[in-house]
Amino acid sequence: MNDAPTPREHWSGTLGFILAAAGSAIGLGNIWKFPYITGENGGGAFVLVYLLCIAVIGAPVMICEITMGRHTQRNPVGAFKALAPRSSTLAHLIGLGVLLTGFFLFAFRDWGWGTLMVILGLLIFRYSWTLVGAMGVIAGFTILSFYSVVAGWTIGYIWKAVFRQLNFADVAVAKEYFGAFIQNPAWAIGCHFIFILLCVLIVYKGVKSGIERWSKILMPLLFLLILVLIIRSITLPGAAAGVRFYLTPDFSKINTGSVLIALGHAFFSLSLGMGAMITYGSYMGREQNIFVSTLSIVFLDTLIALMAGLAIFPAVFAQGFGPDAGPGLVFQVLPTVFHQIPFGAFWATLFFLLLLVAALTSGISLLEVVTAYFVDERRWSRHRATVVFGFVIFLLGSLCAISVANWDRLAWIHGLLVKVFGSVKGSFFDVMDHISSNWLLPLGGLFISLFVGWIWGTKHAVDEIRHGSHNFADVHLISLLAGLKDDPSHSSEIHVITLASLWGIFIRFISPVAVLIAFLHTIGWLDLRP
Ligand code: PFF
């Protein structure tokens, strides 16, 4: 067998990389989820907390992922394999902890969880840090399976908007309609299939002529659509109340819970914790600037999330609805709002098209993580990997699609899960969402920052970042901010506060602690409520 690495495709330039990575980051999370969690958590105050999470934790972790990818030129599993030491005490300690937890659970006769923990502990001993990369590939499957179901709903709603079927007199009617729509297997599975097919077609074409080419078309389209919708929304009579709600901070609504929601969402929104950015970073050339690229991706992602709020809240307030409608905001309240304004069907079509475009550029990055693993590590052809795993994800997603309201149609799987784990909250769709958003992404983020901070080492990472971004590591932050970085008296050998030193501190201490606290709180092992 020929083991020589296949030449790796690269982005054609920095813009291509930034648009593709921003395309991954900007998705349903920005347009569907961010506005409603903002609505439920105090408007402007939540936005501020979110911005803080992005700056202190999101951006530093993104730098870690992109750097690992570019340095190794490999998928997440390959990247960890290449960088991890032969034996890691930290990994052994974690493995031992998990194993002991498993035995402890056996003592309490919790056989399902206990067995899972023992298996996990043994896997940690065997595969050490590489397991973090594998978790990313698994997250690619689980996230895309439920993500594509929601993306499928947007395809269905585009169709229905075009044919003027979203004529809801009030939200109750819209809710009933939506409930019937998502429970109709033909619509739910059919639209989910179309979405997966679109992802497969793009990823099949490869990095440059598939992902990059389509990101360069779809991202400007997305920007244009959202701009048009904002203008429509803020020019409606009575829109000012929505703008005020969105931009005026109400700090009384901020508590530990909302801070943790902001942190979790920052991870999901920036596509962090599962190696999507490792994968996209692996198609980067060494001359490209990792720091500036990261700032651009984070900026674009945050900008679009803020813009989505401006497209939605003014219209919602103008028509007299409340901001805290939860997940139904986009599929129930908005169609009702559009129905009440002139040319409503047109606006509804544009809005759901926007949602689809955003979902598509994220969906392809999820499929690319899985594809890159099979191409790099298993030597599959790209074509075979995309088609086979597109189909597998279609099957998994179909289970999400038909179980979205309850388990009636999948009673046997439900029975099995209950037997193993004692109880199961929500539908199969919720289980997939829960596993990825509450377990795989935070744990992935935690281990990626621990790995770069303490195992691979910030020194090696900074050496990689230096290529293409000299300012990040070698210029005193104060001189940089003062515009004196080229002045001879400011280029001494000893630099205390560089961007790199700040980043190192965030990665080694702040991110792991914050993510661990958030994780323990989410799984219920730590109660931080006052
Ligand atoms: N960032 C995407 C969103 O906000 O919708 C979701 C996502 C895409 C998460 C890709 C993770 C990922 F790898």
PDB file of C-alpha atoms in Angstrom, residues 22-273:
ATOM      1  CA  ALA A  22     -17.393  32.273   8.641  1.00  0.00           C
ATOM      2  CA  GLY A  23     -19.875  30.230   6.623  1.00  0.00           C
ATOM      3  CA  SER A  24     -19.390  27.364   9.046  1.00  0.00           C
ATOM      4  CA  ALA A  25     -19.807  29.647  12.040  1.00  0.00           C
ATOM      5  CA  ILE A  26     -22.802  31.593  10.717  1.00  0.00           C
ATOM      6  CA  GLY A  27     -25.753  29.260  10.709  1.00  0.00           C
ATOM      7  CA  LEU A  28     -29.043  28.408  12.345  1.00  0.00           C
ATOM      8  CA  GLY A  29     -27.322  29.269  15.614  1.00  0.00           C
ATOM      9  CA  ASN A  30     -27.063  32.917  14.589  1.00  0.00           C
ATOM     10  CA  ILE A  31     -30.414  33.437  12.952  1.00  0.00           C
ATOM     11  CA  TRP A  32     -32.710  30.957  14.627  1.00  0.00           C
ATOM     12  CA  LYS A  33     -31.237  30.523  18.113  1.00  0.00           C
ATOM     13  CA  PHE A  34     -29.388  33.725  19.018  1.00  0.00           C
ATOM     14  CA  PRO A  35     -32.430  36.029  18.675  1.00  0.00           C
ATOM     15  CA  TYR A  36     -34.683  33.818  20.796  1.00  0.00           C
ATOM     16  CA  ILE A  37     -32.194  33.197  23.584  1.00  0.00           C
ATOM     17  CA  THR A  38     -31.535  36.937  23.605  1.00  0.00           C
ATOM     18  CA  GLY A  39     -35.285  37.516  23.814  1.00  0.00           C
ATOM     19  CA  GLU A  40     -35.575  35.150  26.773  1.00  0.00           C
ATOM     20  CA  ASN A  41     -32.536  36.473  28.650  1.00  0.00           C
ATOM     21  CA  GLY A  42     -32.833  40.213  28.867  1.00  0.00           C
ATOM     22  CA  GLY A  43     -32.057  41.612  25.413  1.00  0.00           C
ATOM     23  CA  GLY A  44     -29.050  43.943  25.337  1.00  0.00           C
ATOM     24  CA  ALA A  45     -27.610  42.742  28.651  1.00  0.00           C
ATOM     25  CA  PHE A  46     -27.391  39.201  27.298  1.00  0.00           C
ATOM     26  CA  VAL A  47     -25.752  40.502  24.133  1.00  0.00           C
ATOM     27  CA  LEU A  48     -23.005  42.075  26.260  1.00  0.00           C
ATOM     28  CA  VAL A  49     -22.400  38.871  28.206  1.00  0.00           C
ATOM     29  CA  TYR A  50     -22.292  36.963  24.947  1.00  0.00           C
ATOM     30  CA  LEU A  51     -19.720  39.364  23.507  1.00  0.00           C
ATOM     31  CA  LEU A  52     -17.559  38.853  26.573  1.00  0.00           C
ATOM     32  CA  CYS A  53     -17.716  35.050  26.191  1.00  0.00           C
ATOM     33  CA  ILE A  54     -16.778  35.352  22.528  1.00  0.00           C
ATOM     34  CA  ALA A  55     -13.780  37.569  23.287  1.00  0.00           C
ATOM     35  CA  VAL A  56     -12.412  35.752  26.319  1.00  0.00           C
ATOM     36  CA  ILE A  57     -13.143  32.143  25.415  1.00  0.00           C
ATOM     37  CA  GLY A  58     -14.420  31.802  21.848  1.00  0.00           C
ATOM     38  CA  ALA A  59     -11.662  33.605  19.964  1.00  0.00           C
ATOM     39  CA  PRO A  60      -8.754  32.028  21.936  1.00  0.00           C
ATOM     40  CA  VAL A  61     -10.130  28.508  21.441  1.00  0.00           C
ATOM     41  CA  MET A  62     -10.657  29.199  17.746  1.00  0.00           C
ATOM     42  CA  ILE A  63      -6.988  30.184  17.435  1.00  0.00           C
ATOM     43  CA  CYS A  64      -6.065  26.822  19.030  1.00  0.00           C
ATOM     44  CA  GLU A  65      -8.141  24.853  16.562  1.00  0.00           C
ATOM     45  CA  ILE A  66      -6.983  26.663  13.439  1.00  0.00           C
ATOM     46  CA  THR A  67      -3.357  26.446  14.559  1.00  0.00           C
ATOM     47  CA  MET A  68      -3.564  22.712  15.212  1.00  0.00           C
ATOM     48  CA  GLY A  69      -5.121  22.205  11.793  1.00  0.00           C
ATOM     49  CA  ARG A  70      -2.637  24.297   9.888  1.00  0.00           C
ATOM     50  CA  HIS A  71       0.367  22.841  11.667  1.00  0.00           C
ATOM     51  CA  THR A  72      -0.582  19.214  11.088  1.00  0.00           C
ATOM     52  CA  GLN A  73      -2.457  19.599   7.782  1.00  0.00           C
ATOM     53  CA  ARG A  74      -4.769  16.888   9.067  1.00  0.00           C
ATOM     54  CA  ASN A  75      -8.354  16.195  10.161  1.00  0.00           C
ATOM     55  CA  PRO A  76      -9.087  16.357  13.935  1.00  0.00           C
ATOM     56  CA  VAL A  77      -8.130  12.725  14.626  1.00  0.00           C
ATOM     57  CA  GLY A  78      -4.958  13.002  12.546  1.00  0.00           C
ATOM     58  CA  ALA A  79      -4.086  16.323  14.168  1.00  0.00           C
ATOM     59  CA  PHE A  80      -4.235  14.904  17.705  1.00  0.00           C
ATOM     60  CA  LYS A  81      -2.407  11.771  16.586  1.00  0.00           C
ATOM     61  CA  ALA A  82       0.407  13.875  15.134  1.00  0.00           C
ATOM     62  CA  LEU A  83       0.797  16.175  18.127  1.00  0.00           C
ATOM     63  CA  ALA A  84       0.055  14.001  21.151  1.00  0.00           C
ATOM     64  CA  PRO A  85       2.992  12.537  23.072  1.00  0.00           C
ATOM     65  CA  ARG A  86       3.346   8.752  23.291  1.00  0.00           C
ATOM     66  CA  SER A  87       2.239   8.745  26.872  1.00  0.00           C
ATOM     67  CA  SER A  88       0.414  11.495  28.709  1.00  0.00           C
ATOM     68  CA  THR A  89       0.044  11.551  32.472  1.00  0.00           C
ATOM     69  CA  LEU A  90      -2.896  13.937  32.264  1.00  0.00           C
ATOM     70  CA  ALA A  91      -4.727  11.595  29.874  1.00  0.00           C
ATOM     71  CA  HIS A  92      -4.023   8.648  32.189  1.00  0.00           C
ATOM     72  CA  LEU A  93      -5.337  10.558  35.177  1.00  0.00           C
ATOM     73  CA  ILE A  94      -8.510  11.467  33.315  1.00  0.00           C
ATOM     74  CA  GLY A  95      -8.887   7.852  32.165  1.00  0.00           C
ATOM     75  CA  LEU A  96      -8.457   6.628  35.724  1.00  0.00           C
ATOM     76  CA  GLY A  97     -11.023   9.155  36.983  1.00  0.00           C
ATOM     77  CA  VAL A  98     -13.574   8.019  34.396  1.00  0.00           C
ATOM     78  CA  LEU A  99     -12.896   4.356  35.132  1.00  0.00           C
ATOM     79  CA  LEU A 100     -13.332   4.855  38.878  1.00  0.00           C
ATOM     80  CA  THR A 101     -16.555   6.789  38.254  1.00  0.00           C
ATOM     81  CA  GLY A 102     -17.759   3.765  36.269  1.00  0.00           C
ATOM     82  CA  PHE A 103     -17.031   1.380  39.167  1.00  0.00           C
ATOM     83  CA  PHE A 104     -18.611   3.815  41.592  1.00  0.00           C
ATOM     84  CA  LEU A 105     -21.772   3.804  39.453  1.00  0.00           C
ATOM     85  CA  PHE A 106     -21.767  -0.009  39.457  1.00  0.00           C
ATOM     86  CA  ALA A 107     -21.811   0.134  43.237  1.00  0.00           C
ATOM     87  CA  PHE A 108     -25.037   2.119  42.928  1.00  0.00           C
ATOM     88  CA  ARG A 109     -26.363  -0.433  40.423  1.00  0.00           C
ATOM     89  CA  ASP A 110     -26.403   2.120  37.642  1.00  0.00           C
ATOM     90  CA  TRP A 111     -25.376  -0.481  35.063  1.00  0.00           C
ATOM     91  CA  GLY A 112     -25.998   1.572  31.892  1.00  0.00           C
ATOM     92  CA  TRP A 113     -23.957   4.644  32.817  1.00  0.00           C
ATOM     93  CA  GLY A 114     -21.432   2.524  34.700  1.00  0.00           C
ATOM     94  CA  THR A 115     -20.682   0.362  31.643  1.00  0.00           C
ATOM     95  CA  LEU A 116     -20.446   3.448  29.446  1.00  0.00           C
ATOM     96  CA  MET A 117     -17.933   5.053  31.820  1.00  0.00           C
ATOM     97  CA  VAL A 118     -15.805   1.909  32.082  1.00  0.00           C
ATOM     98  CA  ILE A 119     -15.671   1.584  28.287  1.00  0.00           C
ATOM     99  CA  LEU A 120     -14.828   5.289  27.973  1.00  0.00           C
ATOM    100  CA  GLY A 121     -12.096   5.007  30.623  1.00  0.00           C
ATOM    101  CA  LEU A 122     -10.496   2.064  28.782  1.00  0.00           C
ATOM    102  CA  LEU A 123     -10.711   3.954  25.476  1.00  0.00           C
ATOM    103  CA  ILE A 124      -8.944   6.911  27.077  1.00  0.00           C
ATOM    104  CA  PHE A 125      -6.125   4.599  28.213  1.00  0.00           C
ATOM    105  CA  ARG A 126      -5.863   3.127  24.737  1.00  0.00           C
ATOM    106  CA  TYR A 127      -6.247   6.195  22.531  1.00  0.00           C
ATOM    107  CA  SER A 128      -5.359   9.067  24.860  1.00  0.00           C
ATOM    108  CA  TRP A 129      -5.761  12.523  23.246  1.00  0.00           C
ATOM    109  CA  THR A 130      -6.680  11.150  19.842  1.00  0.00           C
ATOM    110  CA  LEU A 131     -10.067  10.398  21.340  1.00  0.00           C
ATOM    111  CA  VAL A 132     -10.788  14.153  21.432  1.00  0.00           C
ATOM    112  CA  GLY A 133     -10.476  14.211  17.638  1.00  0.00           C
ATOM    113  CA  ALA A 134     -12.719  11.161  17.392  1.00  0.00           C
ATOM    114  CA  MET A 135     -15.305  12.933  19.557  1.00  0.00           C
ATOM    115  CA  GLY A 136     -15.264  15.718  16.959  1.00  0.00           C
ATOM    116  CA  VAL A 137     -15.977  13.301  14.133  1.00  0.00           C
ATOM    117  CA  ILE A 138     -18.834  11.752  16.129  1.00  0.00           C
ATOM    118  CA  ALA A 139     -20.176  15.265  16.798  1.00  0.00           C
ATOM    119  CA  GLY A 140     -20.133  15.816  13.028  1.00  0.00           C
ATOM    120  CA  PHE A 141     -22.647  12.967  12.703  1.00  0.00           C
ATOM    121  CA  THR A 142     -24.842  13.868  15.652  1.00  0.00           C
ATOM    122  CA  ILE A 143     -25.015  17.617  14.984  1.00  0.00           C
ATOM    123  CA  LEU A 144     -25.669  17.296  11.268  1.00  0.00           C
ATOM    124  CA  SER A 145     -28.410  14.739  11.914  1.00  0.00           C
ATOM    125  CA  PHE A 146     -30.629  17.181  13.817  1.00  0.00           C
ATOM    126  CA  TYR A 147     -29.297  20.337  12.161  1.00  0.00           C
ATOM    127  CA  SER A 148     -30.360  19.121   8.743  1.00  0.00           C
ATOM    128  CA  VAL A 149     -33.860  18.421  10.032  1.00  0.00           C
ATOM    129  CA  VAL A 150     -34.275  22.062  11.057  1.00  0.00           C
ATOM    130  CA  ALA A 151     -32.644  23.143   7.785  1.00  0.00           C
ATOM    131  CA  GLY A 152     -35.167  20.897   6.030  1.00  0.00           C
ATOM    132  CA  TRP A 153     -38.028  22.745   7.740  1.00  0.00           C
ATOM    133  CA  THR A 154     -36.699  25.971   6.244  1.00  0.00           C
ATOM    134  CA  ILE A 155     -36.807  24.394   2.776  1.00  0.00           C
ATOM    135  CA  GLY A 156     -40.410  23.369   3.426  1.00  0.00           C
ATOM    136  CA  TYR A 157     -41.284  26.874   4.620  1.00  0.00           C
ATOM    137  CA  ILE A 158     -39.668  28.461   1.545  1.00  0.00           C
ATOM    138  CA  TRP A 159     -41.938  26.300  -0.570  1.00  0.00           C
ATOM    139  CA  LYS A 160     -44.981  27.158   1.506  1.00  0.00           C
ATOM    140  CA  ALA A 161     -44.146  30.869   1.494  1.00  0.00           C
ATOM    141  CA  VAL A 162     -43.754  30.893  -2.291  1.00  0.00           C
ATOM    142  CA  PHE A 163     -47.160  29.233  -2.647  1.00  0.00           C
ATOM    143  CA  ARG A 164     -48.714  31.578  -0.098  1.00  0.00           C
ATOM    144  CA  GLN A 165     -49.654  28.927   2.408  1.00  0.00           C
ATOM    145  CA  LEU A 166     -48.308  30.681   5.500  1.00  0.00           C
ATOM    146  CA  ASN A 167     -51.425  32.786   6.096  1.00  0.00           C
ATOM    147  CA  PHE A 168     -51.694  32.749   9.851  1.00  0.00           C
ATOM    148  CA  ALA A 169     -54.215  34.990  11.556  1.00  0.00           C
ATOM    149  CA  ASP A 170     -52.506  34.504  14.901  1.00  0.00           C
ATOM    150  CA  VAL A 171     -49.656  32.649  16.547  1.00  0.00           C
ATOM    151  CA  ALA A 172     -51.918  29.853  17.814  1.00  0.00           C
ATOM    152  CA  VAL A 173     -52.840  28.963  14.223  1.00  0.00           C
ATOM    153  CA  ALA A 174     -49.174  29.210  13.178  1.00  0.00           C
ATOM    154  CA  LYS A 175     -48.209  26.910  16.026  1.00  0.00           C
ATOM    155  CA  GLU A 176     -50.735  24.281  15.095  1.00  0.00           C
ATOM    156  CA  TYR A 177     -49.687  24.465  11.444  1.00  0.00           C
ATOM    157  CA  PHE A 178     -46.009  24.123  12.343  1.00  0.00           C
ATOM    158  CA  GLY A 179     -46.741  21.174  14.647  1.00  0.00           C
ATOM    159  CA  ALA A 180     -48.601  19.349  11.887  1.00  0.00           C
ATOM    160  CA  PHE A 181     -45.895  20.221   9.363  1.00  0.00           C
ATOM    161  CA  ILE A 182     -42.949  18.847  11.336  1.00  0.00           C
ATOM    162  CA  GLN A 183     -44.854  15.694  12.180  1.00  0.00           C
ATOM    163  CA  ASN A 184     -45.663  14.941   8.575  1.00  0.00           C
ATOM    164  CA  PRO A 185     -42.980  12.386   7.634  1.00  0.00           C
ATOM    165  CA  ALA A 186     -43.158  13.117   3.905  1.00  0.00           C
ATOM    166  CA  TRP A 187     -42.347  16.796   4.433  1.00  0.00           C
ATOM    167  CA  ALA A 188     -39.905  16.324   7.282  1.00  0.00           C
ATOM    168  CA  ILE A 189     -37.880  13.521   5.682  1.00  0.00           C
ATOM    169  CA  GLY A 190     -38.219  14.831   2.130  1.00  0.00           C
ATOM    170  CA  CYS A 191     -36.879  18.290   2.981  1.00  0.00           C
ATOM    171  CA  HIS A 192     -34.173  16.823   5.234  1.00  0.00           C
ATOM    172  CA  PHE A 193     -33.118  14.678   2.260  1.00  0.00           C
ATOM    173  CA  ILE A 194     -32.888  17.702  -0.053  1.00  0.00           C
ATOM    174  CA  PHE A 195     -30.697  19.515   2.468  1.00  0.00           C
ATOM    175  CA  ILE A 196     -28.289  16.590   2.888  1.00  0.00           C
ATOM    176  CA  LEU A 197     -28.177  16.212  -0.889  1.00  0.00           C
ATOM    177  CA  LEU A 198     -27.130  19.863  -1.269  1.00  0.00           C
ATOM    178  CA  CYS A 199     -24.377  19.393   1.344  1.00  0.00           C
ATOM    179  CA  VAL A 200     -23.135  16.215  -0.357  1.00  0.00           C
ATOM    180  CA  LEU A 201     -23.072  17.884  -3.792  1.00  0.00           C
ATOM    181  CA  ILE A 202     -20.912  20.739  -2.498  1.00  0.00           C
ATOM    182  CA  VAL A 203     -18.500  18.709  -0.346  1.00  0.00           C
ATOM    183  CA  TYR A 204     -18.183  16.136  -3.144  1.00  0.00           C
ATOM    184  CA  LYS A 205     -16.586  18.806  -5.330  1.00  0.00           C
ATOM    185  CA  GLY A 206     -13.740  19.348  -2.891  1.00  0.00           C
ATOM    186  CA  VAL A 207     -12.271  22.195  -0.883  1.00  0.00           C
ATOM    187  CA  LYS A 208     -11.627  24.799  -3.552  1.00  0.00           C
ATOM    188  CA  SER A 209     -14.226  24.148  -6.194  1.00  0.00           C
ATOM    189  CA  GLY A 210     -16.885  22.974  -3.737  1.00  0.00           C
ATOM    190  CA  ILE A 211     -16.701  24.552  -0.278  1.00  0.00           C
ATOM    191  CA  GLU A 212     -14.767  27.716  -1.118  1.00  0.00           C
ATOM    192  CA  ARG A 213     -16.573  28.433  -4.367  1.00  0.00           C
ATOM    193  CA  TRP A 214     -20.016  28.092  -2.804  1.00  0.00           C
ATOM    194  CA  SER A 215     -19.041  30.055   0.307  1.00  0.00           C
ATOM    195  CA  LYS A 216     -17.971  32.907  -1.935  1.00  0.00           C
ATOM    196  CA  ILE A 217     -21.401  32.902  -3.566  1.00  0.00           C
ATOM    197  CA  LEU A 218     -23.578  32.178  -0.557  1.00  0.00           C
ATOM    198  CA  MET A 219     -21.993  34.455   2.056  1.00  0.00           C
ATOM    199  CA  PRO A 220     -22.483  37.716   0.112  1.00  0.00           C
ATOM    200  CA  LEU A 221     -26.016  36.544  -0.709  1.00  0.00           C
ATOM    201  CA  LEU A 222     -26.651  35.970   2.989  1.00  0.00           C
ATOM    202  CA  PHE A 223     -25.396  39.443   3.839  1.00  0.00           C
ATOM    203  CA  LEU A 224     -27.585  41.037   1.199  1.00  0.00           C
ATOM    204  CA  LEU A 225     -30.690  39.137   2.312  1.00  0.00           C
ATOM    205  CA  ILE A 226     -30.247  40.057   5.945  1.00  0.00           C
ATOM    206  CA  LEU A 227     -29.634  43.712   5.080  1.00  0.00           C
ATOM    207  CA  VAL A 228     -32.835  43.899   3.027  1.00  0.00           C
ATOM    208  CA  LEU A 229     -34.791  42.249   5.840  1.00  0.00           C
ATOM    209  CA  ILE A 230     -33.389  44.669   8.438  1.00  0.00           C
ATOM    210  CA  ILE A 231     -34.429  47.640   6.342  1.00  0.00           C
ATOM    211  CA  ARG A 232     -37.949  46.206   5.978  1.00  0.00           C
ATOM    212  CA  SER A 233     -38.163  45.455   9.681  1.00  0.00           C
ATOM    213  CA  ILE A 234     -36.951  48.762  11.121  1.00  0.00           C
ATOM    214  CA  THR A 235     -39.085  50.847   8.781  1.00  0.00           C
ATOM    215  CA  LEU A 236     -42.345  49.283   9.983  1.00  0.00           C
ATOM    216  CA  PRO A 237     -44.463  51.616  12.125  1.00  0.00           C
ATOM    217  CA  GLY A 238     -43.775  50.842  15.794  1.00  0.00           C
ATOM    218  CA  ALA A 239     -40.442  49.155  15.142  1.00  0.00           C
ATOM    219  CA  ALA A 240     -38.569  51.403  17.576  1.00  0.00           C
ATOM    220  CA  ALA A 241     -39.820  49.404  20.571  1.00  0.00           C
ATOM    221  CA  GLY A 242     -38.070  46.328  19.210  1.00  0.00           C
ATOM    222  CA  VAL A 243     -34.827  48.171  18.590  1.00  0.00           C
ATOM    223  CA  ARG A 244     -35.007  49.585  22.112  1.00  0.00           C
ATOM    224  CA  PHE A 245     -35.632  46.152  23.621  1.00  0.00           C
ATOM    225  CA  TYR A 246     -32.716  44.705  21.701  1.00  0.00           C
ATOM    226  CA  LEU A 247     -30.208  47.400  22.462  1.00  0.00           C
ATOM    227  CA  THR A 248     -31.119  48.425  26.030  1.00  0.00           C
ATOM    228  CA  PRO A 249     -29.470  46.172  28.590  1.00  0.00           C
ATOM    229  CA  ASP A 250     -31.687  44.815  31.381  1.00  0.00           C
ATOM    230  CA  PHE A 251     -29.137  43.509  33.852  1.00  0.00           C
ATOM    231  CA  SER A 252     -31.765  42.193  36.246  1.00  0.00           C
ATOM    232  CA  LYS A 253     -32.306  39.291  33.842  1.00  0.00           C
ATOM    233  CA  ILE A 254     -28.651  38.238  33.951  1.00  0.00           C
ATOM    234  CA  ASN A 255     -27.859  35.351  36.283  1.00  0.00           C
ATOM    235  CA  THR A 256     -25.509  32.367  36.287  1.00  0.00           C
ATOM    236  CA  GLY A 257     -27.899  30.478  34.048  1.00  0.00           C
ATOM    237  CA  SER A 258     -27.863  33.132  31.342  1.00  0.00           C
ATOM    238  CA  VAL A 259     -24.065  33.465  31.485  1.00  0.00           C
ATOM    239  CA  LEU A 260     -23.751  29.727  30.933  1.00  0.00           C
ATOM    240  CA  ILE A 261     -26.249  29.839  28.071  1.00  0.00           C
ATOM    241  CA  ALA A 262     -24.134  32.583  26.491  1.00  0.00           C
ATOM    242  CA  LEU A 263     -20.976  30.505  26.887  1.00  0.00           C
ATOM    243  CA  GLY A 264     -22.528  27.355  25.444  1.00  0.00           C
ATOM    244  CA  HIS A 265     -23.951  29.316  22.570  1.00  0.00           C
ATOM    245  CA  ALA A 266     -20.592  30.972  21.855  1.00  0.00           C
ATOM    246  CA  PHE A 267     -19.138  27.493  21.275  1.00  0.00           C
ATOM    247  CA  PHE A 268     -21.957  26.327  19.065  1.00  0.00           C
ATOM    248  CA  SER A 269     -22.103  29.550  17.118  1.00  0.00           C
ATOM    249  CA  LEU A 270     -18.371  29.656  16.387  1.00  0.00           C
ATOM    250  CA  SER A 271     -18.378  25.945  15.404  1.00  0.00           C
ATOM    251  CA  LEU A 272     -15.891  25.197  18.172  1.00  0.00           C
ATOM    252  CA  GLY A 273     -15.169  22.080  20.170  1.00  0.00           C
TER     253      GLY A 273
END
